[in-house]
Each structure stands twice: as C-alpha cells, then as structure tokens.
XYZ file of C-alpha atoms in Angstrom:
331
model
C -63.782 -5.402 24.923
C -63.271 -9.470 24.332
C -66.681 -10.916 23.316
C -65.922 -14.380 24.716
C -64.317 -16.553 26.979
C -63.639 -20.617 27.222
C -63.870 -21.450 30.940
C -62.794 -25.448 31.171
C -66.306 -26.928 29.505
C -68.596 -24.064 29.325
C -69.410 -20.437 28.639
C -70.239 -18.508 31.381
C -71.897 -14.434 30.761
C -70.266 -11.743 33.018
C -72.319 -11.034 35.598
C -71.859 -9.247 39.448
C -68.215 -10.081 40.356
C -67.655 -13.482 40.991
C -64.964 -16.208 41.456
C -63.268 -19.054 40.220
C -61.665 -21.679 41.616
C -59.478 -24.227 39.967
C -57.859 -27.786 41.680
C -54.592 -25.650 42.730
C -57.204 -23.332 44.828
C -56.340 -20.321 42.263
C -58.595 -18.095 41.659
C -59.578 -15.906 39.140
C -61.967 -12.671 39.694
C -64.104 -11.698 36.676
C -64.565 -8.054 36.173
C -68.250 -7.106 36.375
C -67.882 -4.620 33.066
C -67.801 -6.878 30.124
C -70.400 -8.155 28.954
C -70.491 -12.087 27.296
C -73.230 -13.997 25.571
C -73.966 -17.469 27.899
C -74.054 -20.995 25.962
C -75.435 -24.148 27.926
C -72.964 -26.529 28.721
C -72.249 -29.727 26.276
C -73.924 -33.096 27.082
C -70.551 -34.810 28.296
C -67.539 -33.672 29.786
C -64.556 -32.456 27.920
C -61.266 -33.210 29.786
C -60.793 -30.965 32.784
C -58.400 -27.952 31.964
C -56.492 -25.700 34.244
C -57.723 -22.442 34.731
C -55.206 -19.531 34.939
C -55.686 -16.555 35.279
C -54.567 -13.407 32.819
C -55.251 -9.905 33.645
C -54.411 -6.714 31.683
C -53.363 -3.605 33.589
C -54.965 -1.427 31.258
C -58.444 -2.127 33.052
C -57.992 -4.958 35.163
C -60.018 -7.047 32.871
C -59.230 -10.698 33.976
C -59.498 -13.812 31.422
C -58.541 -17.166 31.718
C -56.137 -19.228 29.979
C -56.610 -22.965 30.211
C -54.026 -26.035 30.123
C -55.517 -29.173 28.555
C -53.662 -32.735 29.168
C -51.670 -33.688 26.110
C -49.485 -36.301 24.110
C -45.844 -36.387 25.857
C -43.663 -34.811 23.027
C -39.569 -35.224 23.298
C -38.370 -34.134 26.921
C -40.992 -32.575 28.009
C -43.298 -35.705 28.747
C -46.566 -35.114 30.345
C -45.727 -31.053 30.146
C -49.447 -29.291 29.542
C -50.125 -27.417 26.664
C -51.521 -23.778 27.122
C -54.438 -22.146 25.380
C -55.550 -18.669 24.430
C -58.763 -17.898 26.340
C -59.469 -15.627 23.669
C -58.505 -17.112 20.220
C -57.542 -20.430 21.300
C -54.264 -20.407 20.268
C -51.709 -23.035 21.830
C -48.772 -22.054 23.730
C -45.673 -23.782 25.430
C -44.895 -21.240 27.882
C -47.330 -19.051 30.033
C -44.829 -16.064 29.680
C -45.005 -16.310 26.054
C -49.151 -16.538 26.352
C -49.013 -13.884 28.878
C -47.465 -11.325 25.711
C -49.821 -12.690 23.359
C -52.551 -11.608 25.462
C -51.939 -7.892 25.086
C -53.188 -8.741 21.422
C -56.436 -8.921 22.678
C -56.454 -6.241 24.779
C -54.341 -3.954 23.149
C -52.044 -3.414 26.433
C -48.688 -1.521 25.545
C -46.936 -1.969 28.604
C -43.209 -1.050 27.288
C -42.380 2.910 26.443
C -39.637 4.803 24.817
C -37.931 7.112 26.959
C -36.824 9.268 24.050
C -40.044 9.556 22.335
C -42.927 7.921 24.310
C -44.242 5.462 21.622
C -45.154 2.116 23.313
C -45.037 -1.408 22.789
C -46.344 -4.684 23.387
C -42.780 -6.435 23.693
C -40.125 -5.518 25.903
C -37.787 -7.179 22.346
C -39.762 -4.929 20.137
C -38.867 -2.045 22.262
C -35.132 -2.510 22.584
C -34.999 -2.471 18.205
C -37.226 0.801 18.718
C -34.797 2.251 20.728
C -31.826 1.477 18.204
C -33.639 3.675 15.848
C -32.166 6.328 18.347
C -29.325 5.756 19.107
C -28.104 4.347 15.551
C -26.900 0.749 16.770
C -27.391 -1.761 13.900
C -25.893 -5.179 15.207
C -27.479 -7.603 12.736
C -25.727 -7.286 9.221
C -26.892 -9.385 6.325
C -24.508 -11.817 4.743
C -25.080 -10.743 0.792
C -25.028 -7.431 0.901
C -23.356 -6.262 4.112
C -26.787 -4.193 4.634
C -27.236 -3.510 8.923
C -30.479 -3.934 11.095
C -31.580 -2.638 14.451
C -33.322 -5.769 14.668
C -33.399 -9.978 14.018
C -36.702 -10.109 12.642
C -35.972 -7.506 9.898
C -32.783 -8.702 9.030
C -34.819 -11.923 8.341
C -37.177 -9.518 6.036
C -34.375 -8.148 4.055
C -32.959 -11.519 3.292
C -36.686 -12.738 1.756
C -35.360 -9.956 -0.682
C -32.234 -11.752 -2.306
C -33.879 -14.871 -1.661
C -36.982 -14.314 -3.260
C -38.919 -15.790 -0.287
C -42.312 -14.861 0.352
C -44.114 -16.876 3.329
C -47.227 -14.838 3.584
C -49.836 -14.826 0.619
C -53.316 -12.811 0.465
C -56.012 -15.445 0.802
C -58.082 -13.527 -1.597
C -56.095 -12.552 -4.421
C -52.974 -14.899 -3.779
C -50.563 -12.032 -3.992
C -47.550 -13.291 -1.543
C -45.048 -10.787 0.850
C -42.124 -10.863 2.335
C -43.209 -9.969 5.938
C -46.674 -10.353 8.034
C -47.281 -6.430 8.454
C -47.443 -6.137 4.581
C -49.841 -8.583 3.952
C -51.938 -6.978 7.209
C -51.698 -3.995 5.490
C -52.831 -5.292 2.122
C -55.634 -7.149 3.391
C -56.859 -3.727 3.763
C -56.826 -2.833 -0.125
C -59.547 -4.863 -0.072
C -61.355 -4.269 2.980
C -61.473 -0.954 2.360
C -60.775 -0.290 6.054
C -58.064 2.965 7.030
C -57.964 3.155 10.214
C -54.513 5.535 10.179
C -56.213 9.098 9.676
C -53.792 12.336 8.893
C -55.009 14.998 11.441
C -53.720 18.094 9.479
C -55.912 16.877 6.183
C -58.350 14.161 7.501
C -56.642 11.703 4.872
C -56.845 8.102 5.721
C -54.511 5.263 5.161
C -54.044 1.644 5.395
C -51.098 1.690 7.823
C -49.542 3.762 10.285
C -46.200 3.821 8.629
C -48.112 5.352 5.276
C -49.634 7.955 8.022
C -46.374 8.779 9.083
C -44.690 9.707 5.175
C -48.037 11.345 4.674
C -47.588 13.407 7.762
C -43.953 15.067 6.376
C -45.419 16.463 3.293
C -47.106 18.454 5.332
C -44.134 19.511 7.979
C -41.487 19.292 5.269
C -39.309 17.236 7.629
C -36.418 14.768 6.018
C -34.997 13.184 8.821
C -33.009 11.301 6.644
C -29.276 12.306 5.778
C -26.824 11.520 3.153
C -23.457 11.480 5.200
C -21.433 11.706 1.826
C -23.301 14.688 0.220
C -26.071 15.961 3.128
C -28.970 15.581 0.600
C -31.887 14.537 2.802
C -34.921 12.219 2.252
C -38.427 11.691 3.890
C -37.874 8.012 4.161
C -35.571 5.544 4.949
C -35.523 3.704 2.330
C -34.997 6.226 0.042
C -31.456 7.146 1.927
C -30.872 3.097 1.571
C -30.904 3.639 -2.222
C -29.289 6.984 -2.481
C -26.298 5.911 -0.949
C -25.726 3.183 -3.190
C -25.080 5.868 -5.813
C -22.202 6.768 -4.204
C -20.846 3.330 -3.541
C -21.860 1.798 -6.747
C -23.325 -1.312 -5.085
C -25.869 -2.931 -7.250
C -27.138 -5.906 -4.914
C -30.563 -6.847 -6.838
C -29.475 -9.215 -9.721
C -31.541 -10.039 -12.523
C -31.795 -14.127 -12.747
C -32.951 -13.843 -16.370
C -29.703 -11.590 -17.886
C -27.329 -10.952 -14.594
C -28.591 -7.139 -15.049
C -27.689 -5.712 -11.367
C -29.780 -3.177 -9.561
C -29.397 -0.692 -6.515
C -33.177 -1.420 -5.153
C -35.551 -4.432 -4.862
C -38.452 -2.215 -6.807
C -36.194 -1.398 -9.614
C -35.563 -5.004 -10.131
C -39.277 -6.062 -10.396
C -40.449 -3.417 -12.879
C -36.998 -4.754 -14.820
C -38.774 -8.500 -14.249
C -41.221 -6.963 -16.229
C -39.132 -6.402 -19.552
C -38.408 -10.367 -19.870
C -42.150 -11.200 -18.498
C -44.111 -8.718 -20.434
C -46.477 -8.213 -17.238
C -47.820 -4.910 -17.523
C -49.972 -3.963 -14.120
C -50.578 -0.466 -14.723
C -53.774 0.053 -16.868
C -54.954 4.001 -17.324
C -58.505 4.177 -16.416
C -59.302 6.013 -19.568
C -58.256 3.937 -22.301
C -57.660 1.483 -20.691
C -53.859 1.599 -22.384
C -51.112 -0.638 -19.848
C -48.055 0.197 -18.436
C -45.294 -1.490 -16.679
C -44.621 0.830 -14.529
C -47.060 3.019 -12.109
C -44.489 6.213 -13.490
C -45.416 5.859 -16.957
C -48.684 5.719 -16.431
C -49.054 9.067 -14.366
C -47.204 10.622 -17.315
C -49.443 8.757 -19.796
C -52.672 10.617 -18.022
C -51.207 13.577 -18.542
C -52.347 13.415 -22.537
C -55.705 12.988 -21.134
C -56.144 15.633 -18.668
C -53.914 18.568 -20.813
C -51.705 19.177 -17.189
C -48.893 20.928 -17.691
C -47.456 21.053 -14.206
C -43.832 21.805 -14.907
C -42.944 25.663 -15.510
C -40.203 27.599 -17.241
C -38.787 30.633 -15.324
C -37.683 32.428 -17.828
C -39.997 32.046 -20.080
C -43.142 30.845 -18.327
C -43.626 28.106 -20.842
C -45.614 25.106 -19.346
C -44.798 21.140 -19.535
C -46.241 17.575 -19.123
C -42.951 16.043 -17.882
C -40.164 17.439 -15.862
C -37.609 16.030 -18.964
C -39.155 18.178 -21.445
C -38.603 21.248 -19.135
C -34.560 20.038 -18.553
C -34.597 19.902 -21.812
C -36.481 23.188 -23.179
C -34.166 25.248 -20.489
C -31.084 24.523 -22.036
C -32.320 26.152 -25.142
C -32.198 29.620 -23.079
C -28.796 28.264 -21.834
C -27.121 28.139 -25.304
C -29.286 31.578 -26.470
C-alpha cells in the first residue's frame, strides 16, 4: 500500500470515500482502504497544480498525479510538466506516467500467452515473447551477437565498450545494466526476497532463483545445435558455441590476448593488474580467481570429492582424477 500522496499544496489522510475536484471539473475518488498520515498545510500557496487522476486495476486504488506550470522548453512552449504522486518523479507524457505508476503498485497488466508470466510493459512483453518463439532482430555491430530486445542489445555493447553507467553508492563498484546493480545492492542489504520452494534457499534475484531451481529438476533447456550438448543457462550455450566457431570477441587492451567470454577476460585483467579478490577465509591466502580458491580450501578441509571407478581412489581436483585414470588405461 502507498504511504503518501501530494494533492496540489497539502497532504490529505484517507478517510470515508470522498472527492476531488480540479478546475477541468475532474474528479478523482479516493479509496477508503489506505491509510495516510495528514500534514497541515504550508503558510503560503505553492502554484496551483492539476490534479489527475491514476488508478490501478489491481484494487482500484486511485492516486493523483499533478501538472505544475513550467519554463517553455523548445516547441513545446507553455506544455505542463507531470509529476509522480508517489515519488515525485517528472514526466512529459501522462501515458508514460501512467506505466510508471504500476511501479508503485506493482500492477502487471500484460501476460504471456505461452507461459503466463506478466509484465508491467506491453514493450517488455513483446521481447518476453521472443524468448519463445526464437526471433532475435537486434544484432550487435562487433560481434554479430542477436537480441530479442533493444535494451539488451544496449547491455551487451557496455561489454566491448567497457561502459558501465550504474555504480553502487556504497562500495562504488559500477555495472553494465540497472537490474545488476538492484541486485547487488542486495549483497549488502542482506535482503533475498527470491526463495527456492523445493529447499527454502533464498536469493538476491529472481533470475538466481530460477538456475537454482534446475539443479533440482535437472532441466537444460539450452541446446548446442552443432553437437546437442545442453546447458542450464543461456549464457553458458553463448560461450559453448564459440568453441565451435572459434570466435574470440573479448580482446585484451593490455597484450591483444582474445577471449570467447566477458568473465574470462576480467580474471585475464587480473594477470597484468595483479588484483587478486578471492581471499580464503582460513589463511587468509588470495586468489585471482573464485576457482582457485574453492580448490585451495580443499587443503584445508581434507575433501576428496572426485572418485576412481576402478579403483575407488579419492581426489581433491577433478584433473588429478583425469589424470590418475589413465594410469589404469595404459596398465
């Protein structure tokens, strides 16, 4: 439920239905149900603002929106700007305010008709629904890599480009898109709202849920059309695939060293940087990549979680194993 709205130059509580009126004789009805905290009104007048009305159809909340005189800009002269009842946010367009609404109130009003999931934005549905049917009409200009949609073809570039537009205001860590600095701001929140219903798990973000969920069904919706091996994730088909066509589009700025994934070229960085992220908890050795240091914990903890069949002979890593087997190979 909202906690507050601006109505023109004062806060009003929710009370027993009631109505607004505005110079244009519109109205808007406020919904008995939610409950606001009342303010008394400032000392002088603020500019009078244009009330108009917003309503969800998940509950037939109503809020209004408010259009405050402003500055001509360019063409549009005189044109009033609009403002989030909620967050205060300024719009151009009602239509566009109208979608930003359902932010607020959560409203989904868009659904897949192959697989129910719902959305905010009739936009955001029609790249869902490419997902389907396997349509990829935005290709990227360096590496010929397609897209169901604009907005993450625009993500993908930040990747040869370097770009990253959104930093963490708390540890100044910077990303690529919006959604993963959302879901980072959660490392440190400690908030996971995403819970796994098979092993009460939780996660930061629903697409984490969702990878989480397949170790537990086994699925791998994800097929190589060259040799049928499949993969949980997307992304992991991405890079597969470039084994078979050799494309290496990641390029090392420092030595011109070419790579077949974004990651690979960061831990790479590392070699030329000497960065070294990974520290083990125990003695408090670093690594520079998260894959050493699982294997480094593994002198600590005496796990031995890779088996011989023949002989029943336990190992640390899965290389010693490839390696001890061929010893029964050549016996």
């Amino acid at each position: 439920m909202l906690h507050h709205f601006r109505f023109g130059i004062q806060r009003l509580a929710f009370a027993p239905s009631f109505t607004l009126n505005d110079s244009e004789n519109e109205s808007v009805r406020i919904i008995p149900s939610c409950t606001l905290s009342s303010s008394p009104a400032p000392k002088q007048a603020l500019p009078a603002r244009r009330i108009m009305p917003l309503e969800s159809s998940l509950c037939g909340e109503v809020a209004a929106s408010s259009a405050a005189p402003r500055v001509p800009r360019g063409k549009r002269g005189g044109q009033q700007a609009l403002h989030c009842a909620v967050c205060e946010k300024e719009f151009r367009f009602k239509s566009v305010l109208q979608v930003h609404f359902r932010v607020h109130t959560g409203e989904k009003p868009f659904e897949c008709t192959f697989c129910g999931k719902k959305f905010s934005h009739s936009g955001n549905l029609k790249s869902h629904v490419r997902t389907h049917t396997g349509e990829k009409p935005f290709e990227s200009t360096v590496c010929q890599e397609k897209f169901t949609g604009s907005g993450i073809l625009r993500q993908h570039l930040r990747t040869h480009t370097g770009e990253k537009p959104f930093e963490c205001t708390v540890c100044k860590k910077s990303f690529t898109a919006s959604w993963s600095l959302r879901d980072h701001l959660r490392t440190h929140t400690g908030d996971k709202p995403f819970e796994c219903a098979v092993c009460t798990k939780k996660f930061t973000a629903g697409g984490v849920l969702r990878k989480h969920l397949r170790t537990h069904t086994g699925e791998k919706p994800f097929e190589c059309a060259v040799c049928k091996k499949r993969f949980t994730e997307g992304g992991d088909l991405r890079k597969h695939l470039r084994t078979h066509t050799g494309e290496k589009p990641f390029e090392c700025t420092e030595c011109q060293r070419s790579f077949t994934s974004s990651g690979n070229l960061r831990t790479h960085l590392r070699t030329h940087t000497g960065e070294k992220p990974f520290e083990c908890t125990v003695c408090k050795k670093s690594f520079n990549r998260s894959g050493a240091l699982r294997t480094h914990l593994l002198t600590h903890t005496g796990h031995k979680p890779f088996k011989c069949t023949v002989c029943k002979k336990n190992f640390a890593l899965s290389g010693n194993l490839k390696k001890h087997l061929r010893t029964h190979v050549i016996g």
